[in-house]
XYZ file of C-alpha atoms in Angstrom:
756
model
C 0.064 -0.677 0.334
C 2.893 3.069 0.500
C 4.412 2.115 -3.034
C 0.624 2.727 -4.394
C -0.238 6.250 -4.993
C -3.551 8.363 -5.081
C -6.561 7.008 -8.147
C -6.454 9.911 -9.357
C -2.159 10.498 -10.041
C -2.436 7.887 -12.428
C -4.989 8.921 -14.781
C -3.698 11.639 -14.710
C -0.452 10.319 -16.050
C -1.799 8.194 -18.178
C -3.962 10.380 -19.823
C -0.893 13.124 -20.304
C 0.690 10.263 -22.016
C -2.177 9.244 -23.952
C -1.914 12.956 -25.358
C 1.707 13.334 -26.198
C 1.869 9.750 -28.262
C -1.717 11.021 -30.506
C 0.999 14.126 -30.851
C 3.673 12.540 -32.293
C 1.614 10.092 -34.444
C 0.925 13.105 -36.140
C 2.663 14.777 -39.395
C 5.936 16.787 -39.119
C 3.669 19.587 -41.903
C 1.285 19.893 -39.539
C 2.511 20.970 -36.049
C 4.536 23.607 -38.895
C 0.712 24.789 -39.908
C -0.644 24.966 -36.643
C 2.190 26.725 -35.532
C 1.897 28.866 -39.018
C -1.687 29.626 -37.924
C -0.843 30.349 -34.284
C 1.879 32.983 -34.595
C -0.635 34.661 -37.339
C -3.485 34.671 -34.633
C -0.980 36.468 -32.228
C 0.269 38.747 -34.288
C -3.333 39.529 -35.389
C -4.394 40.484 -31.093
C -0.774 42.027 -30.517
C -1.894 44.730 -33.174
C -5.461 45.233 -31.500
C -3.976 45.689 -28.210
C -1.633 47.996 -29.037
C -3.659 50.618 -30.035
C -4.330 52.698 -27.420
C -6.082 56.429 -27.439
C -3.119 58.464 -26.944
C -1.429 56.087 -30.564
C -4.169 54.815 -32.341
C -2.230 53.299 -34.625
C -0.241 51.383 -31.843
C 2.587 51.744 -31.075
C 6.908 50.853 -31.144
C 9.955 51.214 -29.302
C 12.835 52.918 -30.984
C 15.625 51.233 -31.243
C 18.081 53.902 -30.887
C 16.585 56.564 -28.566
C 14.072 53.671 -26.744
C 11.457 56.057 -26.841
C 8.041 54.280 -27.234
C 7.018 56.479 -30.629
C 3.924 56.214 -33.117
C 3.753 52.811 -35.690
C 3.219 55.678 -38.005
C 7.022 57.629 -38.502
C 8.709 55.050 -37.855
C 10.319 52.361 -40.140
C 10.897 49.097 -39.318
C 13.525 46.800 -40.661
C 12.348 44.368 -43.771
C 15.627 42.077 -43.883
C 15.538 38.680 -43.263
C 18.692 37.023 -40.837
C 19.126 34.046 -39.563
C 17.992 33.488 -35.788
C 20.100 31.389 -33.828
C 17.887 28.368 -34.946
C 19.320 28.640 -37.859
C 16.282 29.912 -39.626
C 14.780 32.860 -41.829
C 12.665 35.391 -39.938
C 12.237 39.344 -40.325
C 15.111 42.124 -38.379
C 13.249 43.235 -35.557
C 14.391 46.641 -35.108
C 12.495 49.900 -36.047
C 13.618 53.373 -36.133
C 11.938 56.492 -35.616
C 12.080 59.729 -38.185
C 14.616 61.932 -35.707
C 16.967 59.085 -35.240
C 17.143 58.480 -38.775
C 16.771 62.088 -39.611
C 19.905 63.176 -37.576
C 22.098 59.772 -36.719
C 21.656 58.730 -40.151
C 20.361 61.577 -42.309
C 17.393 59.779 -43.434
C 14.438 60.773 -45.125
C 11.583 58.594 -43.032
C 8.738 60.192 -46.253
C 10.678 59.649 -49.109
C 11.679 56.263 -48.421
C 7.749 55.363 -47.846
C 7.330 57.717 -51.124
C 9.624 54.818 -53.064
C 7.614 52.052 -51.537
C 9.126 48.784 -53.527
C 9.296 50.469 -56.620
C 12.940 48.974 -56.038
C 15.093 47.224 -59.011
C 14.679 43.329 -57.963
C 18.678 43.714 -56.666
C 17.771 45.230 -53.961
C 14.955 43.311 -52.467
C 17.027 39.843 -51.949
C 16.116 39.173 -48.892
C 13.479 40.751 -47.692
C 9.814 41.050 -46.564
C 8.172 42.423 -49.036
C 5.248 43.063 -46.938
C 5.146 46.715 -45.270
C 5.255 47.752 -48.619
C 8.814 49.239 -48.164
C 12.219 48.420 -48.096
C 14.530 49.674 -45.719
C 17.588 47.500 -44.179
C 18.433 49.160 -40.932
C 21.755 50.196 -39.746
C 22.527 47.369 -37.485
C 21.569 44.393 -39.831
C 24.100 47.138 -42.393
C 26.933 46.952 -39.460
C 26.186 50.671 -38.676
C 24.141 51.427 -36.295
C 26.151 54.077 -33.553
C 23.353 53.776 -30.878
C 24.266 52.779 -26.988
C 24.110 48.812 -27.654
C 25.007 48.375 -31.054
C 28.888 50.716 -30.140
C 28.929 48.795 -26.924
C 28.993 45.529 -28.548
C 31.784 46.662 -31.124
C 34.132 47.656 -28.477
C 32.989 51.237 -28.372
C 32.075 54.218 -25.818
C 28.621 55.833 -26.776
C 27.941 58.539 -29.289
C 26.848 60.898 -25.983
C 25.194 63.575 -28.391
C 26.556 64.627 -31.574
C 23.377 65.774 -33.529
C 25.091 69.228 -32.545
C 28.108 69.298 -33.653
C 26.946 67.964 -36.244
C 25.082 70.967 -37.326
C 27.703 73.232 -36.238
C 29.956 71.396 -38.840
C 27.807 71.092 -41.594
C 28.235 67.687 -41.342
C 24.653 65.364 -43.051
C 24.222 62.924 -39.999
C 25.586 61.421 -36.449
C 26.681 58.746 -39.674
C 28.579 61.312 -41.144
C 30.839 62.341 -38.360
C 31.969 59.152 -37.728
C 33.129 57.605 -40.687
C 35.119 60.071 -40.736
C 36.424 59.118 -36.692
C 34.981 56.301 -35.534
C 35.839 57.047 -31.924
C 34.495 59.834 -31.873
C 31.602 60.844 -28.452
C 30.031 63.745 -27.808
C 28.950 65.084 -23.717
C 27.165 61.980 -22.207
C 24.192 62.407 -19.682
C 23.726 62.135 -16.314
C 28.338 63.441 -15.959
C 27.389 66.365 -15.388
C 29.620 69.130 -16.772
C 32.357 67.738 -19.569
C 35.796 69.624 -21.109
C 38.424 68.667 -22.220
C 40.844 67.129 -19.863
C 44.152 69.567 -19.346
C 47.339 68.422 -17.904
C 48.720 68.531 -14.878
C 50.670 69.969 -13.239
C 53.699 69.628 -10.216
C 52.557 70.772 -6.785
C 55.408 74.059 -6.651
C 56.472 73.848 -2.847
C 54.491 77.241 -1.236
C 56.376 79.364 0.142
C 55.793 80.963 3.939
C 53.550 83.329 3.861
C 55.210 86.824 4.965
C 53.269 88.748 7.735
C 51.193 91.215 5.925
C 48.429 93.184 8.427
C 46.848 94.999 5.872
C 43.887 93.862 3.695
C 44.604 93.101 0.147
C 42.206 92.654 -2.251
C 42.579 90.533 -5.207
C 42.261 92.113 -8.687
C 40.035 91.384 -11.478
C 41.345 88.695 -13.843
C 40.987 90.456 -17.077
C 38.389 89.019 -19.272
C 38.744 88.224 -23.023
C 37.661 90.395 -25.604
C 35.959 87.689 -28.483
C 36.603 88.492 -31.742
C 33.166 88.729 -34.246
C 34.386 87.457 -37.617
C 34.038 90.477 -39.737
C 30.861 89.812 -42.685
C 32.150 90.662 -45.576
C 30.726 92.685 -48.019
C 27.742 92.122 -50.409
C 28.441 92.741 -54.235
C 24.891 94.919 -55.203
C 24.606 95.287 -58.293
C 23.407 99.650 -59.911
C 21.134 99.427 -62.165
C 21.123 102.971 -64.462
C 17.464 103.841 -64.615
C 16.815 104.053 -67.928
C 16.274 108.343 -67.864
C 18.931 110.987 -68.583
C 21.511 112.001 -66.591
C 20.047 115.660 -66.957
C 17.500 114.361 -64.647
C 18.485 115.372 -61.336
C 16.286 114.869 -57.736
C 14.834 118.247 -57.911
C 13.053 117.200 -60.936
C 12.098 114.496 -60.595
C 10.227 115.237 -56.772
C 7.475 116.763 -58.612
C 6.848 113.891 -60.222
C 6.938 112.152 -57.897
C 4.772 114.492 -55.561
C 2.380 114.312 -58.071
C 2.006 110.468 -58.459
C 1.805 109.978 -54.954
C -1.197 112.688 -54.135
C -3.349 111.755 -56.839
C -3.208 107.729 -55.590
C -3.696 108.002 -52.583
C -7.106 110.946 -52.737
C -7.971 108.995 -56.167
C -11.380 108.781 -55.310
C -12.196 112.446 -53.970
C -10.446 114.037 -57.576
C -12.506 110.476 -59.557
C -9.524 109.513 -61.885
C -10.116 106.538 -63.038
C -7.624 104.574 -63.764
C -6.230 104.480 -67.093
C -5.252 107.377 -66.165
C -3.926 105.860 -63.090
C -1.649 103.813 -64.803
C 0.048 106.865 -67.089
C 1.544 108.252 -63.655
C 3.263 105.705 -63.207
C 6.254 106.069 -64.998
C 7.955 108.868 -63.574
C 11.031 109.043 -66.409
C 6.856 110.350 -69.023
C 5.842 108.021 -72.168
C 8.531 109.627 -74.844
C 8.152 108.947 -78.273
C 12.344 108.837 -78.601
C 15.399 108.387 -76.774
C 16.660 111.792 -75.102
C 20.206 111.990 -76.010
C 22.339 113.940 -72.742
C 25.169 114.586 -74.947
C 23.286 116.932 -76.729
C 24.054 120.358 -74.564
C 20.755 122.515 -76.250
C 18.482 119.964 -74.898
C 20.134 120.578 -70.600
C 18.282 123.214 -70.571
C 14.515 121.858 -71.738
C 15.143 117.800 -70.562
C 12.196 117.157 -68.206
C 9.776 118.410 -71.199
C 12.035 117.216 -73.845
C 10.611 113.338 -72.252
C 7.585 113.605 -71.949
C 4.968 113.503 -68.806
C 1.540 112.244 -69.094
C -0.960 112.206 -71.782
C -3.700 115.952 -72.319
C -6.194 113.666 -70.927
C -4.786 112.494 -67.825
C -3.846 116.297 -67.383
C -7.362 117.000 -67.954
C -8.920 114.552 -65.036
C -5.832 115.559 -62.565
C -7.096 119.917 -63.218
C -11.014 119.236 -63.075
C -10.355 116.572 -60.301
C -8.163 119.425 -58.219
C -10.283 122.696 -59.189
C -14.085 120.471 -58.442
C -12.447 119.490 -54.664
C -11.373 123.294 -54.070
C -14.384 124.210 -54.730
C -17.367 121.971 -53.188
C -15.251 121.392 -50.047
C -15.486 125.705 -49.715
C -18.527 126.466 -49.133
C -17.603 129.729 -47.433
C -15.136 131.619 -50.161
C -15.749 134.607 -49.632
C -15.172 136.599 -52.906
C -18.191 135.653 -55.531
C -15.201 136.894 -58.032
C -12.824 134.062 -56.939
C -15.647 131.123 -57.324
C -17.366 132.254 -60.906
C -13.410 131.932 -62.152
C -12.488 128.946 -60.353
C -16.338 127.653 -61.618
C -14.891 128.723 -65.342
C -12.327 127.252 -65.779
C -13.647 123.907 -64.538
C -15.966 124.455 -67.361
C -13.338 125.380 -69.648
C -10.740 122.663 -68.847
C -13.893 120.144 -69.812
C -14.913 122.248 -73.134
C -10.981 121.541 -74.102
C -11.251 118.353 -75.192
C -8.044 117.542 -74.076
C -6.534 120.785 -75.417
C -3.346 121.992 -74.026
C -3.707 124.863 -75.546
C -7.404 125.656 -73.732
C -6.447 124.055 -70.505
C -3.428 126.325 -69.349
C -5.761 129.563 -71.305
C -8.377 128.192 -68.501
C -5.730 127.931 -66.176
C -4.014 131.293 -66.800
C -7.419 133.258 -66.495
C -8.174 131.491 -63.051
C -4.718 132.957 -61.798
C -5.418 136.572 -63.407
C -9.194 136.602 -61.832
C -7.251 136.204 -57.936
C -4.532 137.885 -58.534
C -6.694 140.342 -58.743
C -8.466 140.513 -55.344
C -4.942 140.114 -53.362
C -1.888 140.279 -55.649
C -1.127 137.005 -55.646
C -0.432 134.113 -57.986
C -1.193 131.013 -56.947
C 1.064 129.318 -59.980
C 4.430 129.661 -61.280
C 3.907 130.315 -65.666
C 4.244 127.018 -67.248
C 7.884 125.287 -69.165
C 8.943 126.736 -71.469
C 8.232 124.730 -74.848
C 10.586 122.433 -76.494
C 13.042 124.228 -78.877
C 13.576 123.688 -82.757
C 9.372 123.087 -81.934
C 6.990 124.669 -84.687
C 4.699 126.792 -82.907
C 1.336 127.256 -84.598
C -1.190 130.924 -83.356
C -4.640 130.430 -82.745
C -6.936 131.983 -81.715
C -7.124 130.559 -77.175
C -3.145 131.214 -77.608
C -4.134 134.334 -77.775
C -5.846 134.750 -75.689
C -4.059 133.349 -73.297
C -1.572 136.823 -72.492
C 1.194 135.090 -70.811
C 3.708 134.421 -73.343
C 3.676 131.007 -72.743
C 3.471 128.402 -76.068
C 1.707 125.060 -73.983
C 2.619 121.692 -76.437
C 3.962 119.190 -74.269
C 1.777 117.718 -70.190
C 5.366 117.922 -68.666
C 5.603 121.583 -68.915
C 2.408 121.579 -67.035
C 4.550 120.119 -64.186
C 5.293 122.753 -61.502
C 1.461 124.777 -62.447
C 0.006 121.183 -60.548
C 1.734 121.154 -57.294
C 1.326 124.946 -55.192
C -2.713 123.505 -56.779
C -1.689 120.485 -54.745
C -1.402 122.811 -52.107
C -4.229 124.859 -51.820
C -6.232 121.460 -51.745
C -4.685 119.626 -48.785
C -6.088 122.071 -46.499
C -9.540 121.206 -47.506
C -12.048 119.722 -45.470
C -12.424 116.943 -47.555
C -8.355 116.169 -47.851
C -9.063 115.972 -43.724
C -12.264 113.846 -43.608
C -10.989 111.662 -46.029
C -7.579 111.254 -43.779
C -9.878 110.280 -40.571
C -11.835 107.693 -42.695
C -8.512 106.372 -43.557
C -7.950 106.027 -39.773
C -10.963 103.846 -39.321
C -11.360 101.658 -42.573
C -7.277 101.291 -41.862
C -8.165 98.927 -38.439
C -11.047 97.647 -39.857
C -8.786 96.581 -42.638
C -6.360 95.302 -38.881
C -9.556 93.558 -38.028
C -10.504 91.345 -41.418
C -6.972 90.424 -42.007
C -6.298 89.240 -38.040
C -10.321 87.332 -39.152
C -8.848 85.488 -41.748
C -6.118 84.513 -40.188
C -7.306 83.261 -37.246
C -9.646 80.908 -38.990
C -6.476 79.772 -41.309
C -5.135 78.312 -38.788
C -7.802 76.702 -37.421
C -8.677 74.864 -40.290
C -5.279 73.760 -40.517
C -5.442 71.462 -36.858
C -8.372 69.898 -38.525
C -5.977 68.948 -41.226
C -2.513 68.126 -39.553
C -4.542 65.316 -38.172
C -4.449 63.398 -41.311
C -0.532 64.455 -41.623
C -0.594 66.595 -43.432
C 2.514 65.967 -46.377
C 4.925 69.023 -47.645
C 3.036 71.248 -50.009
C -0.189 71.299 -47.605
C 2.616 72.954 -45.427
C 4.421 74.754 -47.512
C 0.409 75.727 -49.380
C -0.078 77.339 -45.155
C 2.880 79.041 -45.047
C 2.049 80.639 -48.045
C -1.402 81.583 -47.366
C -0.647 83.486 -44.040
C 1.896 85.069 -45.540
C -0.277 86.122 -48.565
C -2.140 87.795 -45.675
C 0.432 89.483 -44.451
C 1.709 90.743 -47.298
C -1.429 91.993 -48.933
C -2.569 93.938 -45.361
C 0.847 96.096 -45.894
C -0.630 96.589 -49.380
C -3.555 97.336 -48.720
C -2.537 100.051 -46.438
C -1.260 102.424 -48.804
C -4.300 104.074 -49.813
C -4.726 105.050 -46.283
C -1.304 106.327 -45.473
C -0.963 109.958 -44.615
C 1.463 110.806 -46.480
C 4.756 109.918 -48.538
C 8.860 109.804 -47.395
C 11.682 108.365 -48.930
C 13.128 105.722 -46.944
C 15.633 107.672 -46.109
C 19.426 108.869 -46.925
C 22.939 106.653 -45.850
C 26.258 107.447 -45.302
C 27.248 109.429 -48.482
C 24.222 111.162 -49.428
C 22.425 108.759 -51.894
C 18.324 109.032 -51.138
C 16.382 105.661 -51.270
C 12.897 105.850 -53.375
C 9.872 103.310 -52.693
C 7.654 104.207 -54.471
C 3.803 103.171 -53.293
C 1.939 100.682 -55.046
C -0.458 100.117 -57.532
C -4.290 100.937 -57.080
C -4.678 97.452 -59.400
C -2.671 95.841 -55.976
C -4.318 97.908 -53.450
C -7.869 96.423 -54.751
C -5.906 92.742 -55.114
C -4.544 93.036 -51.519
C -8.400 94.692 -50.002
C -10.253 91.700 -52.342
C -8.135 88.912 -50.385
C -8.352 90.679 -46.865
C -11.944 90.227 -47.558
C -11.513 86.080 -48.572
C -11.555 86.548 -52.442
C -8.908 84.050 -53.443
C -9.517 84.932 -56.694
C -9.342 88.251 -56.964
C -6.213 88.504 -54.305
C -4.738 85.440 -55.969
C -2.860 85.304 -59.245
C -2.671 88.873 -61.619
C -4.752 88.004 -64.599
C -4.410 89.618 -68.641
C -3.800 93.048 -68.778
C -2.639 93.291 -64.755
C 0.534 91.016 -65.023
C 3.982 92.773 -65.397
C 6.111 90.794 -66.618
C 9.622 90.298 -65.488
C 11.053 92.407 -68.612
C 8.933 95.088 -67.840
C 10.278 94.778 -64.979
C 13.834 94.623 -65.722
C 13.164 97.624 -67.888
C 12.181 100.447 -65.364
C 10.153 101.960 -66.145
C 7.170 101.656 -63.753
C 8.906 103.802 -60.408
C 6.776 101.524 -57.952
C 8.806 98.330 -59.170
C 11.280 99.688 -58.126
C 14.006 100.754 -54.963
C 15.322 104.547 -56.608
C 18.431 105.853 -55.529
C 19.294 109.069 -56.561
C 23.237 109.534 -55.593
C 26.698 107.989 -57.314
C 27.367 104.648 -57.170
C 30.292 102.569 -54.697
C 33.539 102.643 -55.498
C 32.495 98.843 -54.964
C 29.311 98.390 -56.460
C 28.622 96.759 -59.079
C 26.842 96.974 -63.014
C 24.423 94.936 -65.040
C 26.461 92.247 -67.613
C 26.516 94.079 -70.364
C 26.381 97.898 -69.421
C 28.605 99.531 -70.138
C 31.121 100.849 -67.665
C 32.535 103.982 -70.185
C 28.365 104.441 -70.261
C 28.246 104.850 -67.337
C 30.226 108.150 -64.936
C 31.055 108.311 -61.972
C 27.885 110.771 -61.224
C 24.921 112.104 -59.369
C 21.912 110.096 -61.476
C 19.137 108.097 -60.331
C 19.657 104.208 -60.511
C 17.213 101.088 -59.812
C 16.561 98.069 -58.363
C 13.905 95.748 -58.993
C 15.092 92.255 -58.169
C 14.698 91.192 -54.165
C 17.373 89.588 -53.889
C 19.373 92.336 -54.505
C 18.241 94.894 -52.051
C 18.679 92.345 -49.501
C 22.322 92.955 -50.704
C 22.051 96.691 -51.004
C 21.126 96.172 -47.270
C 23.124 94.450 -46.076
C 25.712 96.548 -47.803
C 24.805 99.520 -45.382
C 24.024 97.557 -42.223
C 27.937 96.120 -42.570
C 29.328 99.525 -43.490
C 27.694 102.045 -41.340
C 27.769 98.795 -38.189
C 24.894 98.748 -37.667
C 24.883 96.604 -34.851
C 27.662 98.369 -32.842
C 28.110 102.381 -31.881
C 29.057 105.415 -32.502
C 29.004 107.275 -36.439
C 29.526 105.058 -39.504
C 32.887 104.831 -40.775
C 34.724 104.378 -43.582
C 35.944 100.236 -42.958
C 38.920 101.657 -41.427
C 36.710 103.478 -38.650
C 37.243 106.728 -39.510
C 34.322 108.575 -39.406
C 32.216 110.132 -42.239
C 32.107 114.201 -42.855
C 28.519 115.302 -43.219
C 27.163 115.090 -47.243
C 26.637 118.341 -49.405
C 22.714 118.419 -50.631
C 22.020 117.841 -53.480
C 21.308 121.160 -56.004
C 16.976 121.033 -55.524
C 17.046 120.814 -51.928
C 15.904 123.173 -49.303
C 18.370 125.540 -48.835
C 19.005 127.758 -44.881
C 18.118 131.487 -47.277
C 15.715 134.577 -46.567
C 14.094 133.385 -49.398
C 13.595 129.376 -48.796
C 10.218 129.259 -48.757
C 8.738 126.402 -50.282
C 9.715 123.577 -48.291
C 6.694 120.918 -46.785
C 6.455 123.233 -44.232
C 5.037 126.419 -45.824
C 2.506 128.031 -44.263
C 2.652 131.444 -45.897
C 0.271 132.472 -48.612
C 2.457 135.452 -48.660
C 5.497 133.644 -50.193
C 8.967 135.972 -50.736
C 8.869 135.036 -54.076
C 4.744 135.980 -54.733
C 4.446 132.351 -54.374
C 0.374 131.000 -52.681
C 1.504 127.897 -50.415
C -0.963 126.445 -47.948
C -1.527 126.156 -44.285
C 0.034 123.103 -42.475
C -1.442 119.943 -43.482
C -1.516 116.355 -42.788
C -0.043 116.182 -45.866
C 2.633 118.516 -45.131
C 2.956 119.320 -41.981
C 5.481 116.751 -40.324
C 9.255 116.540 -38.395
C 11.719 117.504 -39.500
C 13.523 115.149 -39.684
C 10.962 114.636 -43.181
C 11.652 117.883 -43.772
C 15.351 117.028 -44.920
C 13.933 115.889 -47.908
C 11.888 118.080 -49.247
C 12.542 119.961 -52.293
C 12.049 123.138 -54.208
C 9.306 121.260 -56.995
C 7.649 119.392 -53.661
C 4.809 120.217 -52.528
C 6.046 124.109 -53.274
C 5.953 127.553 -54.382
C 7.139 129.360 -57.213
C 11.461 127.980 -57.506
C 13.327 131.226 -56.779
C 15.287 132.171 -60.134
C 17.722 133.158 -57.737
C 19.054 130.125 -56.515
C 21.152 128.835 -58.965
C 23.325 131.720 -59.138
C 24.528 130.688 -54.681
C 27.774 129.205 -54.606
C 28.282 125.314 -53.654
C 29.802 126.871 -50.480
C 25.477 128.397 -49.298
C 24.200 124.352 -49.508
C 23.169 123.288 -46.435
C 25.525 120.272 -45.191
C 23.172 116.892 -44.377
C 23.980 115.602 -40.843
C 25.233 111.938 -41.093
C 22.425 110.078 -40.075
C 22.239 108.078 -36.995
C 22.324 104.616 -35.505
C 18.755 105.139 -35.055
C 18.078 106.209 -38.762
C 20.315 103.915 -40.707
C 18.716 101.669 -39.031
C 14.892 102.533 -40.303
C 17.073 102.377 -43.121
C 17.642 99.403 -43.802
C 14.619 97.492 -42.164
C 13.326 99.135 -44.755
C 14.727 98.294 -47.547
C 14.536 94.542 -46.185
C 10.309 94.670 -45.874
C 9.859 96.739 -49.438
C 12.329 92.913 -50.720
C 9.556 91.165 -48.835
C 6.466 92.587 -49.983
C 8.011 92.328 -53.812
C 8.352 89.294 -53.834
C 4.737 88.768 -53.096
C 4.037 90.933 -55.747
C 5.880 89.623 -58.094
C 4.663 85.933 -57.606
C 1.516 87.467 -58.198
C 2.141 88.213 -61.897
C 3.782 84.887 -62.264
C 1.574 82.287 -64.357
C -0.296 80.007 -63.815
C 0.834 76.249 -65.197
C -3.145 75.908 -66.979
C -3.756 79.717 -67.011
C -5.853 79.965 -70.679
C -3.465 81.575 -73.306
C -6.670 82.332 -75.776
C -8.450 85.847 -75.832
C -11.890 86.641 -78.154
C -9.175 83.807 -80.467
C -5.715 85.080 -80.313
C -3.405 83.804 -78.334
C -1.671 86.270 -75.644
C 2.259 86.268 -75.282
C 3.562 84.205 -72.123
C 4.279 86.519 -69.690
C 8.063 85.430 -67.706
C 7.712 86.353 -64.233
C 10.605 85.478 -61.289
C 10.189 84.835 -57.555
C 8.776 82.726 -55.237
C 8.542 84.398 -51.357
C 6.612 85.992 -50.015
C 7.528 88.363 -46.552
C 5.833 91.641 -46.090
C 6.195 95.477 -45.957
C 5.257 98.128 -42.916
C 4.054 101.197 -45.001
C 5.271 102.952 -42.150
C 8.189 104.082 -43.376
C 6.958 105.475 -46.503
C 4.477 107.415 -44.508
C 5.835 109.427 -41.535
C 2.049 110.617 -38.095
C -0.587 112.237 -39.931
C -2.456 114.940 -38.664
């Protein structure tokens, strides 16, 4: 009885033996099939249990960083290796996106996009069920993780990613190819510095008694030597205007263009007439030769200007605005004279002689009231002009025959000064402040909607193209706001002047671009997107630099280290003051860097010539206000009874500014009659332009950079869509060539000073 076990033990042993005998009697292929089915079932269950709310696609642990990652941002090795049991199975190593990029220089998206469409030679030994082919660094024997390097008898690399970025290497693996024993900062081991050589201990010297306490001298700090940034080479392109077309001749045209564009709604100007004002150099029927000395006296007349129809619209708009805003006009005679002048100009049918006759009669009536001349005579006609006397011309009684619109240029600025003091202009400026606030509100709302839409899009793992489009949309809104704000700006002024006296101008965008920007802010992407048809300004048109709103205009001499465009004759580009243009955004950025480096914007002190020598004050160019008793024609002129006999308006929102802004005013910009004796003054009487301060130079550099940013976006708008229809009314339109690929912003505050 002692040797016999319990009955249930005997039964259990017999059953186990029976089951083992049954399993042994099964064929081996049946057992293998059962193992495969079991493994597949376990894998399915594992994937289902691996998904969590935080990782909806499942998760894995990166072989490199050993961090828990989402399965969608990692790659599984597809290479098959031999197991310890001499069977073949796929490698189980997995790498996350960051480690693949920083440690090995691989792009996860590119490898997945490549998919399994690889040559058959590269797929040998790989599992194709993943949809891509990837042989991990461990299988290649190049894994630099802690465990793999330890197995190879090497120390851990530590943090070599920062060192790779500083040296310009693509990844850590590239650095290890040159030195496999290279190591970086190891976490958890405190501050790590290179080991210094051990110093031999010196015998201690006996201390001498010192009754007075001594203060150790402070250790001198080493001065950090910053590597000097090389000066960029800027290409200075001559603007296609004669050398004799100086600053004082261009300023009145710029002033008229900016005023008419700003108050076009009050003046009732059409889009066609506004487009004519883009060419400051005028519509010339032929090229003007600088070598012809006979034309130097009337170069501004020879260059031409706008059409007679456009001039007629400007004169009617100015006179009507002045008449409608002066109901309390005391003298009925003056009011009747303005009404008669408007009717005569309307009936002139773009006849210059009749238009000037109406203006001359208006001036004569005002002179009878208080003996003042509200505007000067026109410029003389071009030399060698055949003059035909007409009855309307004989009635002018001024001795001046008007044959081209350019002769009327000095007449319009005094009329603008008269209009600036009207209530309608002041109301328009106040309304502009309100509309600008509404514009900023629309821009913020549109940007908020785009960001909210992007948050929903991010849930679907957008590609690079979608991310680039999102950034482009936000940038487009910002730049559209900057362009649209020009319609409400209170005044116009140059960007500034540099240490060598060059003056920089950035004219505002055209009316068509402002309306497109406002449409984009309102949500109309069709009108605010790409330009179409005649609205496109091609690269050839921009490089010709006839539209002054499409480039930075610079008055002065070309720097000694400046370049000239390819194909330009150096003998033609003489070392004199003239107009230069920079129409490419990259060249404008180079110019901003050049000014910043030459003037030491980041440091302190006055601008230098590169060797630390302070630069002297720059002499004021011709046409700028002079400090004399006769100087009465600046933007701050407020007396109607000026010494020259011309009328000037009171302080207005467009003319009231700081002393700094008044430096850029000239005898022709919003001024009265130029002083005939000004040319007799010697160069010693010219006002010295003070060297610009650091803040002024910083403002100039910032303005140039911002202009380049917005110019990129404006150029992008002029690019034709690849699928754009090129046929209209049965004719094939010429394809416009445009450039530009960046979108950036500019602040109109650099063009305009504070309002009234």
